[in-house]
Short mmCIF file of C-alpha atoms and ligand atoms in Angstrom, two decimals:
data_model
loop_
_atom_site.label_atom_id
_atom_site.label_comp_id
_atom_site.label_asym_id
_atom_site.label_seq_id
_atom_site.Cartn_x
_atom_site.Cartn_y
_atom_site.Cartn_z
CA MET A 196 44.98 131.66 17.79
CA LEU A 197 46.76 128.67 19.19
CA LYS A 198 44.48 127.00 21.78
CA ILE A 199 46.23 125.12 24.58
CA LEU A 200 44.66 122.77 27.14
CA THR A 201 46.81 122.25 30.12
CA VAL A 202 46.17 119.10 32.13
CA VAL A 203 47.30 119.03 35.82
CA GLY A 204 46.10 117.06 38.84
CA ALA A 205 48.91 116.51 41.41
CA ARG A 206 50.72 118.80 43.73
CA PRO A 207 54.08 119.41 41.83
CA GLN A 208 52.21 119.91 38.65
CA PHE A 209 50.56 123.07 39.86
CA VAL A 210 53.92 124.59 40.58
CA LYS A 211 55.32 123.66 37.09
CA ALA A 212 52.29 124.80 35.26
CA GLY A 213 52.00 128.00 37.24
CA VAL A 214 55.38 129.21 35.82
CA VAL A 215 54.81 128.19 32.25
CA SER A 216 51.23 129.68 32.22
CA ARG A 217 52.86 132.97 33.19
CA ALA A 218 55.40 132.69 30.43
CA LEU A 219 52.58 131.89 27.94
CA LEU A 220 50.76 135.18 28.79
CA GLU A 221 53.57 137.02 26.91
CA TYR A 222 52.15 135.63 23.61
CA SER A 223 49.02 137.18 22.35
CA ASN A 224 48.55 134.42 19.80
CA VAL A 225 48.15 131.79 22.56
CA GLU A 226 45.08 131.09 24.66
CA GLU A 227 45.45 128.55 27.50
CA LYS A 228 42.61 126.63 29.34
CA LEU A 229 43.41 124.80 32.51
CA LEU A 230 41.95 121.35 33.39
CA HIS A 231 42.42 119.86 36.90
CA THR A 232 41.69 116.10 37.14
CA GLY A 233 41.03 116.24 40.81
CA GLN A 234 43.85 113.69 41.47
CA HIS A 235 44.96 115.80 44.53
CA PHE A 236 41.94 117.26 46.24
CA ASP A 237 42.72 118.21 49.88
CA ALA A 238 42.95 121.99 50.27
CA ALA A 239 46.67 121.61 51.52
CA MET A 240 47.47 119.43 48.51
CA SER A 241 45.77 121.53 45.82
CA SER A 242 43.93 124.86 46.32
CA ILE A 243 46.72 126.41 48.51
CA PHE A 244 49.00 126.05 45.47
CA PHE A 245 46.60 127.89 43.21
CA ASP A 246 46.27 130.67 45.87
CA GLN A 247 49.93 131.00 46.46
CA LEU A 248 51.08 130.90 42.82
CA GLY A 249 48.26 133.40 41.79
CA MET A 250 46.83 130.91 39.33
CA PRO A 251 43.28 131.32 38.07
CA LYS A 252 40.64 128.63 39.01
CA PRO A 253 40.68 125.82 36.56
CA ASP A 254 38.52 126.07 33.51
CA VAL A 255 37.52 122.48 33.85
CA GLN A 256 37.54 120.87 37.28
CA LEU A 257 37.09 116.97 37.39
CA ASN A 258 36.92 115.07 40.61
CA ILE A 259 38.77 111.95 40.00
CA ASN A 260 40.91 110.55 42.74
CA GLY A 261 41.64 107.31 44.71
CA GLY A 262 40.99 103.80 43.49
CA SER A 263 43.43 101.64 41.57
CA HIS A 264 45.70 103.11 38.97
CA GLY A 265 43.83 101.57 36.04
CA GLU A 266 40.50 102.87 37.45
CA MET A 267 41.83 106.40 38.14
CA THR A 268 43.60 106.68 34.78
CA GLY A 269 40.54 105.20 32.92
CA LYS A 270 38.08 107.66 34.52
CA MET A 271 40.37 110.57 33.69
CA LEU A 272 40.64 109.35 30.06
CA ILE A 273 36.91 109.36 29.65
CA GLU A 274 36.41 112.78 31.07
CA ILE A 275 39.48 114.42 29.59
CA GLU A 276 38.44 113.25 26.12
CA ALA A 277 34.97 114.90 26.66
CA ALA A 278 36.74 118.13 27.75
CA ILE A 279 39.00 118.18 24.80
CA VAL A 280 36.05 117.63 22.29
CA ASP A 281 34.39 120.49 24.20
CA GLN A 282 37.39 122.92 24.25
CA SER A 283 38.81 121.87 20.92
CA PRO A 284 42.50 122.83 21.71
CA ASN A 285 45.30 122.72 19.07
CA LEU A 286 47.61 121.27 21.72
CA VAL A 287 47.43 119.50 25.07
CA LEU A 288 50.25 120.45 27.52
CA VAL A 289 51.01 117.91 30.21
CA TYR A 290 53.68 117.91 33.05
CA GLY A 291 55.72 115.13 34.76
CA ASP A 292 54.68 111.65 35.31
CA THR A 293 51.52 111.21 37.23
CA ASN A 294 48.39 109.30 36.19
CA SER A 295 46.92 112.67 35.24
CA THR A 296 49.89 113.18 32.81
CA LEU A 297 49.29 109.89 31.15
CA ALA A 298 45.55 110.33 30.90
CA GLY A 299 45.90 113.81 29.42
CA ALA A 300 48.44 112.67 26.78
CA LEU A 301 46.52 109.65 25.85
CA ALA A 302 43.20 111.35 25.54
CA ALA A 303 44.77 113.96 23.34
CA ALA A 304 46.79 111.53 21.02
CA LYS A 305 43.65 109.46 20.51
CA LEU A 306 41.87 112.57 19.10
CA ASN A 307 44.93 113.49 17.02
CA ILE A 308 45.56 116.53 19.00
CA SER A 309 49.28 117.46 19.48
CA VAL A 310 50.89 116.72 22.94
CA ALA A 311 53.59 118.70 24.48
CA HIS A 312 55.31 117.16 27.50
CA VAL A 313 57.33 119.07 30.06
CA GLU A 314 59.87 116.96 31.98
CA ALA A 315 60.34 114.52 29.01
CA GLY A 316 63.06 112.11 28.87
CA LEU A 317 63.45 111.30 32.50
CA ARG A 318 64.04 107.63 33.30
CA SER A 319 64.58 105.59 36.36
CA TYR A 320 64.71 102.34 34.41
CA ASN A 321 62.57 100.82 37.15
CA ARG A 322 59.48 99.66 35.57
CA THR A 323 57.82 98.79 38.88
CA MET A 324 57.30 102.38 39.48
CA PRO A 325 53.99 103.70 38.19
CA GLU A 326 55.71 107.05 37.31
CA GLU A 327 58.16 105.25 34.91
CA ILE A 328 55.32 103.79 32.95
CA ASN A 329 53.44 107.03 32.81
CA ARG A 330 56.54 108.86 31.52
CA ILE A 331 57.60 106.40 28.94
CA ILE A 332 54.06 106.24 27.37
CA THR A 333 53.68 110.07 27.68
CA ASP A 334 56.95 110.58 25.75
CA GLN A 335 55.88 108.13 23.10
CA LEU A 336 52.60 110.03 22.63
CA SER A 337 54.27 113.53 22.59
CA ASP A 338 55.03 115.82 19.61
CA LEU A 339 57.05 118.28 21.73
CA LEU A 340 59.46 116.83 24.29
CA PHE A 341 60.73 119.45 26.72
CA CYS A 342 63.74 118.04 28.54
CA PRO A 343 64.93 119.40 31.77
CA THR A 344 68.55 117.97 31.58
CA GLN A 345 71.08 116.87 29.09
CA LEU A 346 70.68 113.34 30.58
CA ALA A 347 66.92 113.36 29.61
CA VAL A 348 67.87 114.29 26.01
CA SER A 349 70.37 111.46 25.84
CA ASN A 350 67.78 108.99 27.20
CA LEU A 351 65.43 109.99 24.36
CA GLU A 352 68.08 109.90 21.77
CA LYS A 353 69.02 106.31 22.90
CA GLU A 354 65.33 105.29 22.46
CA GLY A 355 65.35 106.61 18.87
CA TYR A 356 63.22 109.72 19.23
CA VAL A 357 63.21 112.12 16.27
CA PRO A 358 65.77 114.92 17.22
CA SER A 359 63.65 117.67 15.99
CA THR A 360 60.99 116.93 18.61
CA ILE A 361 63.51 117.05 21.53
CA ASP A 362 64.20 120.50 23.12
CA LEU A 363 66.65 120.93 26.11
CA VAL A 364 64.95 123.85 27.96
CA GLY A 365 66.02 123.23 31.63
CA ASP A 366 63.81 122.64 34.73
CA VAL A 367 60.82 124.76 35.31
CA MET A 368 61.06 124.10 39.06
CA LEU A 369 64.24 126.20 39.12
CA ASP A 370 62.33 129.00 37.50
CA ALA A 371 59.67 128.57 40.26
CA VAL A 372 62.19 128.66 42.98
CA ASN A 373 63.85 131.80 41.65
CA PHE A 374 60.58 133.59 41.19
CA PHE A 375 58.99 132.57 44.48
CA LYS A 376 61.83 132.18 46.96
CA LYS A 377 61.36 135.77 48.47
CA GLN A 378 57.89 134.60 49.49
CA ALA A 379 59.14 131.72 51.51
CA GLN A 380 57.01 131.47 54.67
CA LYS A 381 57.72 129.68 58.04
CA PRO A 382 54.95 127.04 58.47
CA LYS A 383 52.70 128.03 61.44
CA SER A 384 53.01 124.54 62.82
CA TYR A 385 56.85 124.62 63.10
CA THR A 386 58.13 125.41 66.46
CA GLY A 387 61.77 126.35 66.15
CA GLY A 388 65.09 124.76 66.36
CA SER A 389 67.40 123.27 63.63
CA PHE A 390 66.10 120.38 61.84
CA LEU A 391 66.51 117.76 59.04
CA LEU A 392 63.53 117.88 56.63
CA ALA A 393 62.12 114.55 55.61
CA THR A 394 59.23 113.69 53.01
CA LEU A 395 57.99 110.21 52.11
CA HIS A 396 55.15 109.21 49.83
CA ARG A 397 56.24 107.02 47.01
CA ALA A 398 54.27 103.80 46.27
CA GLU A 399 57.41 101.71 46.21
CA ASN A 400 58.22 102.78 49.89
CA THR A 401 54.79 103.09 51.39
CA ASN A 402 53.14 100.02 49.73
CA SER A 403 55.85 97.70 51.15
CA ILE A 404 55.26 97.59 54.91
CA ASP A 405 58.74 96.22 55.46
CA LYS A 406 60.25 99.15 53.60
CA LEU A 407 58.00 101.58 55.45
CA ARG A 408 58.92 100.23 58.83
CA SER A 409 62.71 100.28 57.99
CA ILE A 410 62.54 103.87 56.89
CA VAL A 411 60.52 104.91 59.90
CA ASP A 412 63.13 103.18 62.18
CA ALA A 413 65.85 105.10 60.42
CA LEU A 414 64.09 108.40 60.77
CA ASN A 415 63.24 107.74 64.39
CA PHE A 416 66.92 106.84 65.05
CA ILE A 417 68.14 109.98 63.31
CA HIS A 418 65.54 112.24 65.24
CA HIS A 419 66.69 110.79 68.62
CA ASN A 420 70.50 110.50 67.87
CA VAL A 421 71.56 112.83 65.05
CA GLY A 422 69.23 115.85 64.66
CA LYS A 423 65.56 116.62 65.04
CA VAL A 424 63.57 115.49 61.91
CA LEU A 425 60.62 117.48 60.79
CA MET A 426 58.16 115.86 58.45
CA PRO A 427 55.26 117.27 56.57
CA LEU A 428 53.20 114.07 56.15
CA HIS A 429 51.52 113.13 52.86
CA PRO A 430 47.99 111.72 53.30
CA ARG A 431 48.86 108.42 51.66
CA THR A 432 51.78 107.82 54.23
CA SER A 433 49.76 108.99 57.14
CA LYS A 434 46.95 106.54 56.31
CA LEU A 435 49.37 103.62 55.93
CA LEU A 436 51.22 104.33 59.15
CA LEU A 437 47.87 104.39 61.04
CA GLU A 438 46.59 101.20 59.45
CA ASN A 439 49.78 99.30 60.21
CA LYS A 440 50.27 100.80 63.72
CA ILE A 441 53.71 102.06 62.70
CA ASP A 442 55.09 104.59 65.29
CA LEU A 443 56.69 107.60 63.61
CA GLN A 444 58.36 109.55 66.41
CA VAL A 445 59.64 112.57 64.46
CA ASN A 446 58.15 116.08 64.51
CA ILE A 447 55.11 115.60 62.16
CA ILE A 448 53.26 118.50 60.67
CA GLU A 449 50.42 118.62 58.05
CA PRO A 450 51.35 118.81 54.29
CA VAL A 451 52.54 122.40 53.61
CA GLY A 452 51.92 124.83 50.76
CA TYR A 453 54.58 125.87 48.25
CA PHE A 454 55.78 128.96 50.20
CA GLU A 455 56.12 126.88 53.41
CA SER A 456 57.95 124.17 51.53
CA LEU A 457 60.38 126.75 50.18
CA TRP A 458 61.06 128.01 53.69
CA LEU A 459 61.69 124.47 55.11
CA LEU A 460 64.10 123.79 52.21
CA ASP A 461 65.96 127.07 52.88
CA ASN A 462 66.16 126.47 56.56
CA CYS A 463 66.92 122.68 56.93
CA GLN A 464 70.29 121.15 57.47
CA LEU A 465 69.63 118.33 54.97
CA LEU A 466 66.74 116.78 53.15
CA LEU A 467 65.73 113.10 53.27
CA THR A 468 63.11 112.29 50.61
CA ASP A 469 61.68 109.92 48.04
CA SER A 470 60.36 112.78 45.93
CA GLY A 471 61.79 113.54 42.56
CA GLY A 472 61.16 117.27 42.54
CA MET A 473 62.49 117.96 45.98
CA GLN A 474 65.90 116.38 45.25
CA LYS A 475 66.50 119.26 42.93
CA GLU A 476 64.92 121.95 45.15
CA ALA A 477 67.31 120.86 47.85
CA TYR A 478 70.26 121.49 45.44
CA PHE A 479 68.79 124.84 44.37
CA PHE A 480 68.82 125.83 48.17
CA GLY A 481 72.42 124.52 48.54
CA LYS A 482 71.26 121.67 50.76
CA PRO A 483 72.63 118.02 50.66
CA CYS A 484 70.00 115.36 50.05
CA VAL A 485 69.62 111.61 50.91
CA THR A 486 67.34 109.89 48.54
CA MET A 487 65.32 106.99 49.98
CA ARG A 488 65.10 105.15 46.74
CA GLU A 489 67.41 102.77 44.73
CA GLU A 490 67.70 105.00 41.71
CA THR A 491 67.00 108.56 40.71
CA GLU A 492 66.02 110.35 37.46
CA TRP A 493 68.34 113.28 38.53
CA SER A 494 71.65 111.37 38.55
CA GLU A 495 73.60 114.46 37.79
CA LEU A 496 73.17 115.26 41.49
CA ILE A 497 74.63 111.93 42.46
CA ASP A 498 77.62 112.65 40.13
CA LEU A 499 78.19 116.02 41.91
CA GLY A 500 78.27 114.20 45.26
CA VAL A 501 75.47 116.31 46.70
CA ASN A 502 72.85 113.57 46.73
CA LYS A 503 73.28 109.92 47.82
CA LEU A 504 70.93 107.05 47.24
CA ALA A 505 70.11 105.14 50.40
CA GLY A 506 67.03 103.03 49.42
CA SER A 507 64.91 102.00 52.37
CA ASP A 508 67.70 100.29 54.49
CA PHE A 509 68.15 101.52 57.98
CA GLU A 510 72.03 101.43 57.93
CA ARG A 511 72.30 103.08 54.63
CA ILE A 512 69.98 105.75 55.41
CA VAL A 513 71.70 106.69 58.67
CA GLY A 514 75.17 106.19 57.05
CA CYS A 515 74.29 108.66 54.20
CA VAL A 516 72.91 111.30 56.71
CA ASN A 517 76.11 111.17 58.60
CA ASP A 518 78.16 111.44 55.47
CA LEU A 519 76.35 114.37 54.04
CA LEU A 520 75.29 116.32 57.18
CA ASP A 521 77.90 118.91 57.22
CA SER A 522 78.79 118.94 53.48
CA ARG A 523 78.72 122.04 51.39
CA VAL A 524 76.67 122.27 48.29
CA ASP A 525 77.45 124.86 45.68
CA SER A 526 74.66 125.40 43.18
CA ASP A 527 74.58 127.73 40.24
CA GLY A 528 71.58 126.00 38.68
CA GLN A 529 73.18 125.95 35.20
CA ILE A 530 72.78 122.23 34.73
CA TYR A 531 69.05 122.91 35.19
CA GLY A 532 68.82 125.62 32.58
CA GLY A 533 69.64 128.61 34.79
CA GLY A 534 66.00 129.47 35.49
CA ALA A 535 64.84 130.23 31.90
CA ALA A 536 63.03 127.00 31.12
CA ALA A 537 59.56 128.43 31.06
CA SER A 538 60.28 131.17 28.67
CA ARG A 539 61.97 128.70 26.38
CA ILE A 540 58.91 126.33 26.50
CA ALA A 541 56.49 129.24 25.94
CA SER A 542 58.55 130.53 23.08
CA ARG A 543 58.68 127.10 21.28
CA ILE A 544 54.92 126.48 21.87
CA ALA A 545 53.94 129.95 20.60
CA SER A 546 55.84 129.32 17.43
CA ALA A 547 54.59 125.69 16.82
C1 UD1 B 1342 51.02 111.21 42.96
C2 UD1 B 1342 51.81 110.73 41.77
C3 UD1 B 1342 53.37 110.93 42.13
C4 UD1 B 1342 53.75 112.19 42.63
C5 UD1 B 1342 52.76 112.59 43.84
C6 UD1 B 1342 53.06 114.07 44.13
C7 UD1 B 1342 50.82 108.97 40.41
C8 UD1 B 1342 50.86 107.58 40.05
N1 UD1 B 1342 51.66 109.27 41.46
O1 UD1 B 1342 51.18 110.28 44.15
O2 UD1 B 1342 54.03 110.52 41.00
O3 UD1 B 1342 55.01 112.18 43.12
O4 UD1 B 1342 51.45 112.57 43.37
O5 UD1 B 1342 52.50 114.40 45.39
O6 UD1 B 1342 50.13 109.80 39.75
N2 UD1 B 1342 45.20 111.62 48.83
C9 UD1 B 1342 44.43 112.31 49.74
N3 UD1 B 1342 44.34 113.74 49.45
C10 UD1 B 1342 44.88 114.40 48.47
C11 UD1 B 1342 45.82 113.49 47.59
C12 UD1 B 1342 45.88 112.25 47.86
O7 UD1 B 1342 43.90 111.91 50.73
O8 UD1 B 1342 44.83 115.55 48.25
C13 UD1 B 1342 45.28 110.16 49.12
C14 UD1 B 1342 44.63 109.46 47.95
O9 UD1 B 1342 43.11 109.36 48.09
C15 UD1 B 1342 45.32 108.22 47.85
C16 UD1 B 1342 46.65 108.49 48.18
O10 UD1 B 1342 46.64 109.72 48.94
O11 UD1 B 1342 44.60 107.26 48.81
C17 UD1 B 1342 47.53 108.57 47.09
O12 UD1 B 1342 47.19 109.59 46.16
P1 UD1 B 1342 47.64 109.44 44.58
O13 UD1 B 1342 47.03 110.69 43.93
O14 UD1 B 1342 47.04 108.19 44.11
O15 UD1 B 1342 49.14 109.26 44.63
P2 UD1 B 1342 50.32 110.15 45.26
O16 UD1 B 1342 50.85 109.18 46.27
O17 UD1 B 1342 49.90 111.41 45.72
#
């Protein structure tokens, strides 16, 4: 029996783990346990995803959140190590690039337990992003590197990774969208009319008050002059706007669950975001995307012309929205693996 301990903690990881866990159920030689670090803890950021995705309650529930990155990651390391000793898995499975990802990979590697990383090889080449540090170290510690795109494979090859550890599987978020899109649900708090969808939570945008103000000015301008902007607000952003008395005038709603998020993507005219995952989800739904960052790990979307980088600059954000608003996006998902990433991952793990 191959025992897997999956470590998750932040909102997008629940979605990714949900589809891979389902694929792993096909293999009778695999037993999976789930550890939730507690990094995201509000019902709207965590338990709603477990309910909607039909995931069982975590086998190990930690309660580690907030504080500095070192503090959060350090506490996770201590408790994940204890859980690994207790569960004695053969493999630890981690997703993406959050502090929970890094802590899971490091705890396992220190105990000589194999690590599998889903979303390996992504790079922004911006080391001021906490996520870039987390993904570089996690890749270094991993024995199985599951890449979502050809670009991710090339990044790892450039860094000298052993080719036999690299596997181009595609993006599990496409699998999730294909599986769940019929269950898309209009959020109760949404009150009709066409809209541009916006999300904002990245440390590089929210920790700099100048950038935050500039983005908010742009969103307010678009809302009043281009088209209504609807924004499910991340708790981090909400706190910072309040503390700094920044007046966001768009239509604000609470963070939404996965099904509501799918509905918003399917029904918006365009997405403005600094999220990594939502850039691709917009593409899966045939929607143009303005990315409020200076770089993206998903640059194939820039090459296709369906996504534009606008940073945090007022003029650039408004200009990109005007450029892309009525553009057509044809998406067949083939650059992201066609929706079979989870089954490829499960098959490789089961034969490890
Ligand atoms: C984290 C990830 C980021 C990912 C995002 C997905 C890291 C370094 N960052 O960012 O890569 O894109 O998750 O959403 O791991 N908070 C709440 N309730 C919650 C969750 C968070 O109030 O349920 C508050 C926290 O207390 C903290 C702030 O929001 O003050 C930020 O949370 P944190 O988990 O540190 O980072 P995210 O910005 O969510």
